[in-house]
Amino acid sequence: MQSVRVIPCLDVDAGRVVKGVRFTGLREAGDPAVLAAEYDAQGADEVVFLDITASSDGRDTMVDAVRRTAEQVFIPLTVGGGIRGVDDARRMLRAGADKVGVNTAAVQRPQLVSEIAGEFGAQCVVVAIDARRRAGTGEPRFEVYTHGGRRASGVDAVEWAARVEALGAGEILLTSMDRDGTRDGYDLELTGAVVSACRLPVVASGGVGNLDHLVEGARHGADAVLAASIFHFGEHTVAEAKERLSGAGFPVRPPAAYPPVGPERSAS
Amino acid sequence: MLAVLDYGIGNLRSAQKALERVGADARLVTTAAEARGAAGVVLPGVGAFGACMAALRRSGLDQAAYAAVEAGTPFLGICVGMQLLYEGSEEDPEASGLGILAGRVQRLPDTVKRPQMQWNRLELRRPDDPLVADLGPDPWVYFVHSYVAPPSPGLVAVCDYGGPQAAVVAAPKLWATQFHPEKSGPVGLALLANFVRIAYPA
């Protein structure tokens, strides 16, 4: 059975969550480890940390946040952003990340995908593709953007997806830069085009404003649906997202199917 | 002490932390000598079969695995650590496995996406096996793999992915899971707690 994963994404700057995550009742709402534990309790299938840290000191703080998360959250953790080489990947994986996301560095030097896959296995290499529609008529075309969506690379997003599969990637995290932050829903033509172009699992990202958008992503072939603000602002829980997907006929892991084992989860 | 065999691949910290979470004194060990006297032995693994097998031999920890199995010390293989127990794998046909279990690891069928990178539901074939006791009515666990153990009479649980695929296998004093219990939330922790109870019988 093919199930659909629901993945909350946290933007982290120097070890602190940014973009104002508001949960009631959590004292440390800026701590990625605490928020990851909260999403775990809601039934999240995975958590993504997007590291937007600029400084190297901040990067150390990020490694520490990953370590603290891995000590208390027993679901898969992906860390993307700032992975420039095999050593950066090793640091994050050693700290407890299960997968690392690469974007800019892989576009600049595609061999990096093969290097990380060769060293740690394809299963831990997520290629993050930030894509934007090209102007023009006819069949839509999408271009890969790097440097946090600021720089056009000239690379076609659909061709890039097929290429990174051949290079040994294990998964694609596909973000529509046109839709990111709009709450208008995923760019479903982009999702569908990349799903058709490669056999890798594809995580749809960018633009989710309501739970029906998650269902649309799954209908267009996404293996996993990622969202940020609808979860962060407490509009919807992960459990509600799963209920909607399940109601639409997509198998999902039932949230909180069994009580936790061992010492009580603590929020500190 | 539970010995988690650390032969220099991937993220073993999660397995150790998850075992600690369920109350075990779990330690990463890098030599066969350190593993001696352990109440239980855990063999994790991620990445390619051939690379894992080569690293395991290089570390000398293959001897720790053989010694534990021979002594009847409770043993748990996880993911590629499960696959290494077999004689070989379609992934790296020239590499030989530990050969503790009969048969060869095969590729997942062409009809499904590879890798299987998702949560899937366990279907218990032998619900009386102590490793899968009390996992709740609807146990889902996290898989990441492109290859899978062959069908065998020792199957404790399967998942449906292009047909029934080996998810948990058991032999006397030996268990192995294709999924990652250390990444499978409460269900995975419950399974690891079962292994700890097997290693430290009351």
Tab-separated table of C-alpha atoms in Angstrom:
chain	number	residue	atom	x	y	z
A	1	MET	CA	0.000	0.000	0.000
A	2	GLN	CA	1.156	3.469	-0.850
A	3	SER	CA	0.367	5.867	1.970
A	4	VAL	CA	0.659	9.642	2.093
A	5	ARG	CA	2.951	11.280	4.640
A	6	VAL	CA	2.081	14.568	6.333
A	7	ILE	CA	5.132	16.706	7.079
A	8	PRO	CA	5.263	19.976	9.010
A	9	CYS	CA	8.226	22.170	8.082
A	10	LEU	CA	10.002	24.552	10.465
A	11	ASP	CA	12.243	27.405	9.363
A	12	VAL	CA	15.149	27.593	11.778
A	13	ASP	CA	17.617	30.462	12.131
A	14	ALA	CA	20.600	29.892	14.441
A	15	GLY	CA	18.757	27.177	16.322
A	16	ARG	CA	15.514	29.141	16.781
A	17	VAL	CA	12.255	28.695	14.893
A	18	VAL	CA	11.299	31.758	12.879
A	19	LYS	CA	8.043	32.726	11.106
A	20	GLY	CA	6.240	32.914	14.451
A	21	VAL	CA	5.005	29.503	15.382
A	22	ARG	CA	2.177	29.915	17.848
A	23	PHE	CA	1.189	26.992	19.967
A	24	THR	CA	-0.708	27.556	23.119
A	25	GLY	CA	0.709	26.034	26.253
A	26	LEU	CA	4.292	25.648	25.094
A	27	ARG	CA	6.720	27.750	27.035
A	28	GLU	CA	9.569	27.331	24.566
A	29	ALA	CA	7.757	27.925	21.284
A	30	GLY	CA	10.966	28.966	19.557
A	31	ASP	CA	12.812	25.730	20.239
A	32	PRO	CA	12.754	23.403	17.220
A	33	ALA	CA	13.146	20.336	19.464
A	34	VAL	CA	10.022	21.255	21.456
A	35	LEU	CA	7.975	21.948	18.344
A	36	ALA	CA	9.137	18.762	16.658
A	37	ALA	CA	8.001	16.827	19.746
A	38	GLU	CA	4.628	18.578	19.571
A	39	TYR	CA	4.166	17.615	15.911
A	40	ASP	CA	5.275	14.070	16.717
A	41	ALA	CA	2.520	13.923	19.352
A	42	GLN	CA	-0.007	15.201	16.771
A	43	GLY	CA	0.901	12.298	14.496
A	44	ALA	CA	3.319	13.960	12.044
A	45	ASP	CA	5.010	11.353	9.868
A	46	GLU	CA	8.218	13.298	9.614
A	47	VAL	CA	9.563	16.744	10.428
A	48	VAL	CA	11.637	18.998	8.177
A	49	PHE	CA	13.950	21.689	9.541
A	50	LEU	CA	14.870	24.261	6.963
A	51	ASP	CA	18.065	25.882	8.183
A	52	ILE	CA	18.201	29.507	7.073
A	53	THR	CA	21.209	30.328	9.257
A	54	ALA	CA	23.790	32.547	7.617
A	55	SER	CA	26.681	32.466	10.115
A	56	SER	CA	28.898	29.525	11.001
A	57	ASP	CA	28.365	30.099	14.748
A	58	GLY	CA	24.659	29.790	14.102
A	59	ARG	CA	25.314	26.562	12.255
A	60	ASP	CA	26.774	25.025	15.433
A	61	THR	CA	23.584	25.966	17.257
A	62	MET	CA	21.627	24.187	14.511
A	63	VAL	CA	23.633	20.996	15.003
A	64	ASP	CA	22.846	21.204	18.700
A	65	ALA	CA	19.125	21.662	17.965
A	66	VAL	CA	19.178	18.594	15.728
A	67	ARG	CA	20.914	16.608	18.459
A	68	ARG	CA	18.375	17.601	21.108
A	69	THR	CA	15.523	16.810	18.727
A	70	ALA	CA	16.887	13.370	17.904
A	71	GLU	CA	17.079	12.573	21.612
A	72	GLN	CA	13.351	12.937	22.109
A	73	VAL	CA	11.628	12.649	18.734
A	74	PHE	CA	11.492	9.163	17.244
A	75	ILE	CA	10.187	9.904	13.762
A	76	PRO	CA	12.277	10.785	10.680
A	77	LEU	CA	13.949	14.188	10.681
A	78	THR	CA	15.160	15.940	7.520
A	79	VAL	CA	17.488	18.937	7.703
A	80	GLY	CA	17.862	21.124	4.639
A	81	GLY	CA	19.694	24.385	4.017
A	82	GLY	CA	23.385	25.102	4.139
A	83	ILE	CA	24.550	21.605	3.200
A	84	ARG	CA	27.546	22.441	0.995
A	85	GLY	CA	29.449	19.173	1.043
A	86	VAL	CA	29.825	15.677	2.423
A	87	ASP	CA	31.221	17.028	5.728
A	88	ASP	CA	28.143	19.199	6.339
A	89	ALA	CA	25.947	16.186	5.619
A	90	ARG	CA	27.971	14.026	8.000
A	91	ARG	CA	27.642	16.592	10.799
A	92	MET	CA	23.867	16.674	10.522
A	93	LEU	CA	23.513	12.893	10.174
A	94	ARG	CA	25.825	12.267	13.140
A	95	ALA	CA	23.782	14.722	15.188
A	96	GLY	CA	20.725	12.592	14.484
A	97	ALA	CA	19.166	13.789	11.211
A	98	ASP	CA	17.935	10.947	8.995
A	99	LYS	CA	18.060	12.846	5.722
A	100	VAL	CA	19.765	15.972	4.465
A	101	GLY	CA	18.321	18.299	1.869
A	102	VAL	CA	20.590	19.825	-0.770
A	103	ASN	CA	19.690	22.533	-3.256
A	104	THR	CA	22.133	25.290	-4.245
A	105	ALA	CA	25.297	23.235	-3.780
A	106	ALA	CA	23.850	20.379	-5.847
A	107	VAL	CA	22.840	22.678	-8.710
A	108	GLN	CA	26.351	24.136	-8.713
A	109	ARG	CA	28.003	20.739	-8.505
A	110	PRO	CA	25.598	17.852	-9.248
A	111	GLN	CA	28.235	15.278	-8.279
A	112	LEU	CA	27.542	16.243	-4.645
A	113	VAL	CA	24.330	14.178	-4.810
A	114	SER	CA	26.340	11.071	-5.764
A	115	GLU	CA	28.985	11.799	-3.136
A	116	ILE	CA	26.511	12.001	-0.257
A	117	ALA	CA	24.570	8.983	-1.558
A	118	GLY	CA	27.803	7.004	-1.940
A	119	GLU	CA	28.909	7.814	1.579
A	120	PHE	CA	25.629	7.482	3.495
A	121	GLY	CA	23.145	5.844	1.120
A	122	ALA	CA	20.568	7.232	-1.306
A	123	GLN	CA	17.870	7.096	1.380
A	124	CYS	CA	19.333	10.110	3.168
A	125	VAL	CA	19.732	12.414	0.161
A	126	VAL	CA	16.792	14.715	-0.411
A	127	VAL	CA	17.177	17.075	-3.348
A	128	ALA	CA	15.219	20.233	-2.627
A	129	ILE	CA	13.984	21.805	-5.852
A	130	ASP	CA	12.734	25.387	-5.589
A	131	ALA	CA	10.954	26.001	-8.893
A	132	ARG	CA	9.319	28.969	-10.558
A	133	ARG	CA	7.216	29.100	-13.732
A	134	ARG	CA	8.924	30.509	-16.801
A	135	ALA	CA	7.078	33.196	-18.718
A	136	GLY	CA	5.552	32.067	-21.992
A	137	THR	CA	2.600	30.317	-23.496
A	138	GLY	CA	1.888	26.655	-24.170
A	139	GLU	CA	3.090	23.842	-21.919
A	140	PRO	CA	4.200	25.313	-18.592
A	141	ARG	CA	7.950	25.219	-18.000
A	142	PHE	CA	9.608	25.464	-14.602
A	143	GLU	CA	13.051	26.754	-13.667
A	144	VAL	CA	15.161	25.791	-10.645
A	145	TYR	CA	16.035	28.651	-8.293
A	146	THR	CA	18.905	28.596	-5.819
A	147	HIS	CA	20.074	30.719	-2.875
A	148	GLY	CA	16.766	30.520	-1.039
A	149	GLY	CA	14.744	31.201	-4.183
A	150	ARG	CA	16.593	34.388	-5.070
A	151	ARG	CA	18.690	33.276	-8.032
A	152	ALA	CA	17.586	31.719	-11.318
A	153	SER	CA	19.794	28.810	-12.339
A	154	GLY	CA	18.699	28.290	-15.928
A	155	VAL	CA	18.114	24.607	-15.132
A	156	ASP	CA	14.753	23.070	-16.063
A	157	ALA	CA	13.097	21.711	-12.903
A	158	VAL	CA	11.566	18.628	-14.512
A	159	GLU	CA	14.813	17.640	-16.248
A	160	TRP	CA	16.693	18.263	-12.993
A	161	ALA	CA	14.392	15.872	-11.130
A	162	ALA	CA	15.174	13.076	-13.594
A	163	ARG	CA	18.874	13.871	-13.432
A	164	VAL	CA	19.151	13.779	-9.632
A	165	GLU	CA	17.388	10.417	-9.645
A	166	ALA	CA	20.157	9.110	-11.909
A	167	LEU	CA	22.753	10.720	-9.607
A	168	GLY	CA	21.465	8.732	-6.642
A	169	ALA	CA	19.002	10.994	-4.815
A	170	GLY	CA	16.464	9.269	-2.582
A	171	GLU	CA	13.678	11.820	-2.540
A	172	ILE	CA	12.607	15.167	-4.006
A	173	LEU	CA	11.307	18.047	-1.919
A	174	LEU	CA	9.519	20.143	-4.509
A	175	THR	CA	8.630	23.737	-3.614
A	176	SER	CA	6.763	26.126	-5.874
A	177	MET	CA	8.323	29.542	-5.299
A	178	ASP	CA	5.341	31.084	-7.090
A	179	ARG	CA	2.971	29.638	-4.514
A	180	ASP	CA	5.149	29.714	-1.391
A	181	GLY	CA	3.480	31.962	1.179
A	182	THR	CA	0.372	32.616	-0.961
A	183	ARG	CA	-1.927	30.047	0.668
A	184	ASP	CA	-3.388	29.402	-2.805
A	185	GLY	CA	-2.434	25.719	-2.820
A	186	TYR	CA	0.375	23.744	-4.439
A	187	ASP	CA	1.312	24.377	-8.078
A	188	LEU	CA	-0.302	21.119	-9.171
A	189	GLU	CA	1.059	21.252	-12.718
A	190	LEU	CA	4.543	21.399	-11.259
A	191	THR	CA	3.800	18.518	-8.874
A	192	GLY	CA	2.339	16.390	-11.660
A	193	ALA	CA	5.187	17.122	-14.077
A	194	VAL	CA	7.900	16.115	-11.590
A	195	VAL	CA	5.997	13.028	-10.400
A	196	SER	CA	5.775	11.867	-14.031
A	197	ALA	CA	9.436	12.610	-14.745
A	198	CYS	CA	10.986	10.426	-12.040
A	199	ARG	CA	10.271	7.414	-9.866
A	200	LEU	CA	11.501	8.997	-6.648
A	201	PRO	CA	9.161	9.862	-3.797
A	202	VAL	CA	8.075	13.498	-4.224
A	203	VAL	CA	7.188	15.799	-1.332
A	204	ALA	CA	4.870	18.624	-2.480
A	205	SER	CA	5.551	21.985	-0.860
A	206	GLY	CA	4.662	25.653	-1.146
A	207	GLY	CA	1.297	27.359	-0.930
A	208	VAL	CA	-0.856	25.280	1.392
A	209	GLY	CA	-3.666	27.397	2.859
A	210	ASN	CA	-6.210	24.735	3.779
A	211	LEU	CA	-6.603	20.988	4.185
A	212	ASP	CA	-8.110	20.481	0.723
A	213	HIS	CA	-4.823	21.649	-0.750
A	214	LEU	CA	-3.140	18.625	0.848
A	215	VAL	CA	-5.683	16.323	-0.819
A	216	GLU	CA	-5.040	18.007	-4.197
A	217	GLY	CA	-1.303	17.383	-3.790
A	218	ALA	CA	-1.911	13.703	-3.106
A	219	ARG	CA	-4.294	13.475	-6.093
A	220	HIS	CA	-1.529	14.811	-8.327
A	221	GLY	CA	0.807	12.071	-7.209
A	222	ALA	CA	2.712	13.564	-4.282
A	223	ASP	CA	3.990	10.875	-1.885
A	224	ALA	CA	4.080	13.356	0.950
A	225	VAL	CA	2.497	16.728	1.602
A	226	LEU	CA	4.409	19.433	3.410
A	227	ALA	CA	2.931	22.510	5.025
A	228	ALA	CA	4.041	25.153	7.461
A	229	SER	CA	1.700	27.971	8.398
A	230	ILE	CA	-1.578	26.022	8.616
A	231	PHE	CA	0.027	23.933	11.345
A	232	HIS	CA	2.160	26.613	12.991
A	233	PHE	CA	-0.673	29.045	13.565
A	234	GLY	CA	-2.812	26.348	15.107
A	235	GLU	CA	-5.433	26.539	12.330
A	236	HIS	CA	-5.204	22.805	11.837
A	237	THR	CA	-3.556	19.898	13.575
A	238	VAL	CA	-1.697	17.147	11.774
A	239	ALA	CA	-4.461	14.808	12.935
A	240	GLU	CA	-7.059	16.917	11.095
A	241	ALA	CA	-4.915	16.845	7.960
A	242	LYS	CA	-4.805	13.069	8.118
A	243	GLU	CA	-8.524	12.814	8.674
A	244	ARG	CA	-9.131	14.868	5.519
A	245	LEU	CA	-6.703	12.780	3.450
A	246	SER	CA	-8.154	9.564	4.768
A	247	GLY	CA	-11.684	10.772	4.012
A	248	ALA	CA	-10.577	11.440	0.428
A	249	GLY	CA	-9.417	7.835	0.123
A	250	PHE	CA	-5.681	8.186	0.760
A	251	PRO	CA	-4.174	5.747	3.282
A	252	VAL	CA	-2.410	7.552	6.136
A	253	ARG	CA	-0.802	6.394	9.340
A	254	PRO	CA	-3.479	6.957	11.985
A	255	PRO	CA	-2.385	9.653	14.428
A	256	ALA	CA	-1.708	8.684	18.036
A	257	ALA	CA	-2.739	5.084	17.506
A	258	TYR	CA	-0.937	3.960	20.621
A	259	PRO	CA	0.172	5.653	23.832
A	260	PRO	CA	3.848	6.560	24.182
A	261	VAL	CA	6.206	4.198	25.953
A	262	GLY	CA	8.756	5.155	28.551
A	263	PRO	CA	9.219	8.396	30.468
A	264	GLU	CA	6.587	11.034	29.788
A	265	ARG	CA	7.315	13.406	26.947
A	266	SER	CA	8.480	16.661	28.450
A	267	ALA	CA	8.256	20.084	26.930
A	268	SER	CA	11.533	21.306	28.359
B	1	MET	CA	24.197	-3.633	28.710
B	2	LEU	CA	22.814	-3.729	25.169
B	3	ALA	CA	25.535	-3.481	22.538
B	4	VAL	CA	24.688	-1.454	19.424
B	5	LEU	CA	27.279	-2.449	16.832
B	6	ASP	CA	28.893	0.758	15.529
B	7	TYR	CA	30.818	-0.046	12.381
B	8	GLY	CA	31.059	3.512	11.133
B	9	ILE	CA	27.958	3.915	8.994
B	10	GLY	CA	25.154	6.463	9.189
B	11	ASN	CA	23.098	7.556	12.117
B	12	LEU	CA	23.316	5.003	14.941
B	13	ARG	CA	22.604	7.559	17.595
B	14	SER	CA	18.851	7.281	17.043
B	15	ALA	CA	18.861	3.541	17.697
B	16	GLN	CA	20.876	4.011	20.873
B	17	LYS	CA	18.717	6.922	22.092
B	18	ALA	CA	15.493	5.020	21.389
B	19	LEU	CA	16.737	2.013	23.389
B	20	GLU	CA	17.713	4.341	26.241
B	21	ARG	CA	14.265	5.878	26.066
B	22	VAL	CA	12.688	2.507	26.800
B	23	GLY	CA	14.975	1.991	29.760
B	24	ALA	CA	17.956	0.081	28.365
B	25	ASP	CA	21.611	0.754	29.058
B	26	ALA	CA	22.455	0.846	25.339
B	27	ARG	CA	26.013	1.530	24.232
B	28	LEU	CA	27.628	1.982	20.868
B	29	VAL	CA	30.470	-0.542	20.630
B	30	THR	CA	33.206	-0.456	18.027
B	31	THR	CA	35.058	-3.715	18.787
B	32	ALA	CA	34.001	-7.320	19.253
B	33	ALA	CA	35.677	-7.289	22.699
B	34	GLU	CA	33.412	-4.464	23.892
B	35	ALA	CA	30.335	-6.411	22.810
B	36	ARG	CA	31.276	-9.447	24.903
B	37	GLY	CA	28.952	-10.075	27.829
B	38	ALA	CA	26.166	-7.886	26.438
B	39	ALA	CA	22.623	-8.946	27.364
B	40	GLY	CA	21.538	-8.205	23.806
B	41	VAL	CA	23.121	-7.151	20.529
B	42	VAL	CA	21.662	-4.742	17.973
B	43	LEU	CA	22.911	-4.593	14.392
B	44	PRO	CA	21.679	-1.439	12.623
B	45	GLY	CA	22.431	-0.565	9.023
B	46	VAL	CA	21.716	2.060	6.369
B	47	GLY	CA	22.983	2.468	2.835
B	48	ALA	CA	24.122	-0.199	0.423
B	49	PHE	CA	24.412	-3.892	1.320
B	50	GLY	CA	27.981	-4.294	-0.012
B	51	ALA	CA	29.280	-1.150	1.676
B	52	CYS	CA	27.701	-2.123	5.014
B	53	MET	CA	29.048	-5.670	4.817
B	54	ALA	CA	32.553	-4.409	3.982
B	55	ALA	CA	32.473	-1.923	6.867
B	56	LEU	CA	31.185	-4.595	9.252
B	57	ARG	CA	34.029	-6.972	8.321
B	58	ARG	CA	36.616	-4.190	8.485
B	59	SER	CA	35.514	-3.345	12.026
B	60	GLY	CA	35.685	-6.975	13.102
B	61	LEU	CA	32.133	-6.630	14.435
B	62	ASP	CA	30.962	-9.434	12.132
B	63	GLN	CA	32.662	-11.654	14.726
B	64	ALA	CA	30.586	-10.021	17.476
B	65	ALA	CA	27.450	-10.899	15.507
B	66	TYR	CA	28.500	-14.520	15.031
B	67	ALA	CA	29.530	-14.835	18.697
B	68	ALA	CA	26.211	-13.439	19.934
B	69	VAL	CA	24.167	-15.730	17.707
B	70	GLU	CA	26.236	-18.755	18.689
B	71	ALA	CA	25.889	-17.961	22.404
B	72	GLY	CA	22.123	-17.430	22.081
B	73	THR	CA	22.380	-13.778	23.107
B	74	PRO	CA	19.190	-11.992	21.985
B	75	PHE	CA	19.968	-10.310	18.681
B	76	LEU	CA	18.119	-7.626	16.725
B	77	GLY	CA	18.933	-6.607	13.140
B	78	ILE	CA	17.463	-3.357	11.822
B	79	CYS	CA	16.923	-2.410	8.150
B	80	VAL	CA	20.152	-3.205	6.259
B	81	GLY	CA	21.191	-4.872	9.528
B	82	MET	CA	18.383	-7.349	8.827
B	83	GLN	CA	19.512	-7.867	5.239
B	84	LEU	CA	23.133	-8.539	6.288
B	85	LEU	CA	21.935	-11.644	8.167
B	86	TYR	CA	21.185	-13.388	4.847
B	87	GLU	CA	23.610	-15.057	2.441
B	88	GLY	CA	23.696	-12.231	-0.061
B	89	SER	CA	21.708	-9.537	-1.844
B	90	GLU	CA	20.614	-8.696	-5.350
B	91	GLU	CA	21.880	-5.188	-4.578
B	92	ASP	CA	25.550	-6.283	-4.579
B	93	PRO	CA	25.629	-9.801	-5.994
B	94	GLU	CA	29.347	-10.297	-5.432
B	95	ALA	CA	29.238	-9.415	-1.710
B	96	SER	CA	28.505	-12.252	0.692
B	97	GLY	CA	26.371	-11.629	3.764
B	98	LEU	CA	26.698	-13.075	7.259
B	99	GLY	CA	24.764	-16.173	6.176
B	100	ILE	CA	23.061	-16.554	9.553
B	101	LEU	CA	19.686	-16.780	7.797
B	102	ALA	CA	19.160	-18.741	4.574
B	103	GLY	CA	18.357	-17.074	1.280
B	104	ARG	CA	19.180	-13.924	-0.626
B	105	VAL	CA	17.798	-10.425	-0.276
B	106	GLN	CA	15.853	-9.329	-3.364
B	107	ARG	CA	14.824	-6.096	-5.049
B	108	LEU	CA	11.312	-4.755	-4.345
B	109	PRO	CA	9.024	-5.374	-7.343
B	110	ASP	CA	9.040	-3.039	-10.350
B	111	THR	CA	5.349	-2.317	-9.825
B	112	VAL	CA	6.058	-0.061	-6.828
B	113	LYS	CA	8.213	2.992	-6.170
B	114	ARG	CA	11.724	2.272	-4.951
B	115	PRO	CA	12.726	3.061	-2.308
B	116	GLN	CA	9.667	2.363	-0.216
B	117	MET	CA	10.055	5.520	1.853
B	118	GLN	CA	6.923	5.727	3.924
B	119	TRP	CA	4.937	4.451	6.859
B	120	ASN	CA	3.162	1.176	6.255
B	121	ARG	CA	0.899	-1.073	8.266
B	122	LEU	CA	2.226	-4.266	9.810
B	123	GLU	CA	0.244	-7.413	9.205
B	124	LEU	CA	1.185	-9.863	11.951
B	125	ARG	CA	1.649	-13.424	10.762
B	126	ARG	CA	2.767	-14.609	14.204
B	127	PRO	CA	1.148	-12.257	16.721
B	128	ASP	CA	2.344	-14.504	19.568
B	129	ASP	CA	5.990	-13.616	18.931
B	130	PRO	CA	7.270	-11.639	21.957
B	131	LEU	CA	8.873	-8.937	19.780
B	132	VAL	CA	5.496	-7.824	18.428
B	133	ALA	CA	3.482	-8.157	21.656
B	134	ASP	CA	1.107	-5.294	22.464
B	135	LEU	CA	1.833	-3.070	19.475
B	136	GLY	CA	-1.788	-1.952	19.463
B	137	PRO	CA	-4.577	-2.763	17.009
B	138	ASP	CA	-3.198	-0.857	14.019
B	139	PRO	CA	0.603	-0.805	14.066
B	140	TRP	CA	2.196	1.450	11.422
B	141	VAL	CA	5.969	1.707	11.115
B	142	TYR	CA	8.498	3.608	9.000
B	143	PHE	CA	10.251	1.896	6.100
B	144	VAL	CA	13.126	3.097	3.915
B	145	HIS	CA	14.387	0.366	1.610
B	146	SER	CA	14.663	-0.840	-1.973
B	147	TYR	CA	15.557	-4.452	-1.155
B	148	VAL	CA	13.816	-6.960	1.049
B	149	ALA	CA	14.399	-10.339	2.686
B	150	PRO	CA	13.022	-13.412	0.897
B	151	PRO	CA	9.778	-15.048	2.046
B	152	SER	CA	10.451	-17.616	4.790
B	153	PRO	CA	8.639	-19.652	7.429
B	154	GLY	CA	10.173	-17.368	10.083
B	155	LEU	CA	8.110	-14.350	9.014
B	156	VAL	CA	6.530	-12.674	12.026
B	157	ALA	CA	5.063	-9.716	10.137
B	158	VAL	CA	4.739	-8.446	6.592
B	159	CYS	CA	3.687	-5.182	4.989
B	160	ASP	CA	1.801	-4.868	1.732
B	161	TYR	CA	3.994	-3.176	-0.887
B	162	GLY	CA	3.529	-4.715	-4.304
B	163	GLY	CA	2.592	-7.906	-2.442
B	164	PRO	CA	3.443	-9.051	1.074
B	165	GLN	CA	7.024	-8.053	1.974
B	166	ALA	CA	9.082	-9.314	4.917
B	167	ALA	CA	8.863	-6.773	7.739
B	168	VAL	CA	9.802	-8.810	10.828
B	169	VAL	CA	11.571	-12.154	10.851
B	170	ALA	CA	12.482	-14.353	13.798
B	171	ALA	CA	14.747	-17.324	14.449
B	172	PRO	CA	15.672	-18.723	17.873
B	173	LYS	CA	16.949	-15.778	19.978
B	174	LEU	CA	17.200	-13.664	16.836
B	175	TRP	CA	14.867	-11.027	15.398
B	176	ALA	CA	15.132	-8.553	12.580
B	177	THR	CA	12.985	-5.706	11.280
B	178	GLN	CA	13.081	-4.205	7.795
B	179	PHE	CA	11.591	-0.967	9.126
B	180	HIS	CA	13.245	1.429	11.564
B	181	PRO	CA	11.711	0.924	15.024
B	182	GLU	CA	13.811	3.858	16.273
B	183	LYS	CA	11.955	6.089	13.760
B	184	SER	CA	8.515	4.539	14.095
B	185	GLY	CA	7.137	6.635	16.932
B	186	PRO	CA	5.296	4.942	19.823
B	187	VAL	CA	4.861	1.633	17.975
B	188	GLY	CA	8.590	1.414	17.299
B	189	LEU	CA	9.426	2.242	20.912
B	190	ALA	CA	6.985	-0.456	22.074
B	191	LEU	CA	8.778	-2.994	19.855
B	192	LEU	CA	12.174	-1.947	21.205
B	193	ALA	CA	10.803	-2.223	24.751
B	194	ASN	CA	9.792	-5.790	23.878
B	195	PHE	CA	13.342	-6.513	22.762
B	196	VAL	CA	14.678	-5.087	26.024
B	197	ARG	CA	12.316	-7.380	27.952
B	198	ILE	CA	13.575	-10.330	25.902
B	199	ALA	CA	17.194	-9.388	26.685
B	200	TYR	CA	16.471	-8.875	30.388
B	201	PRO	CA	13.837	-11.484	31.286
B	202	ALA	CA	12.164	-10.749	34.630
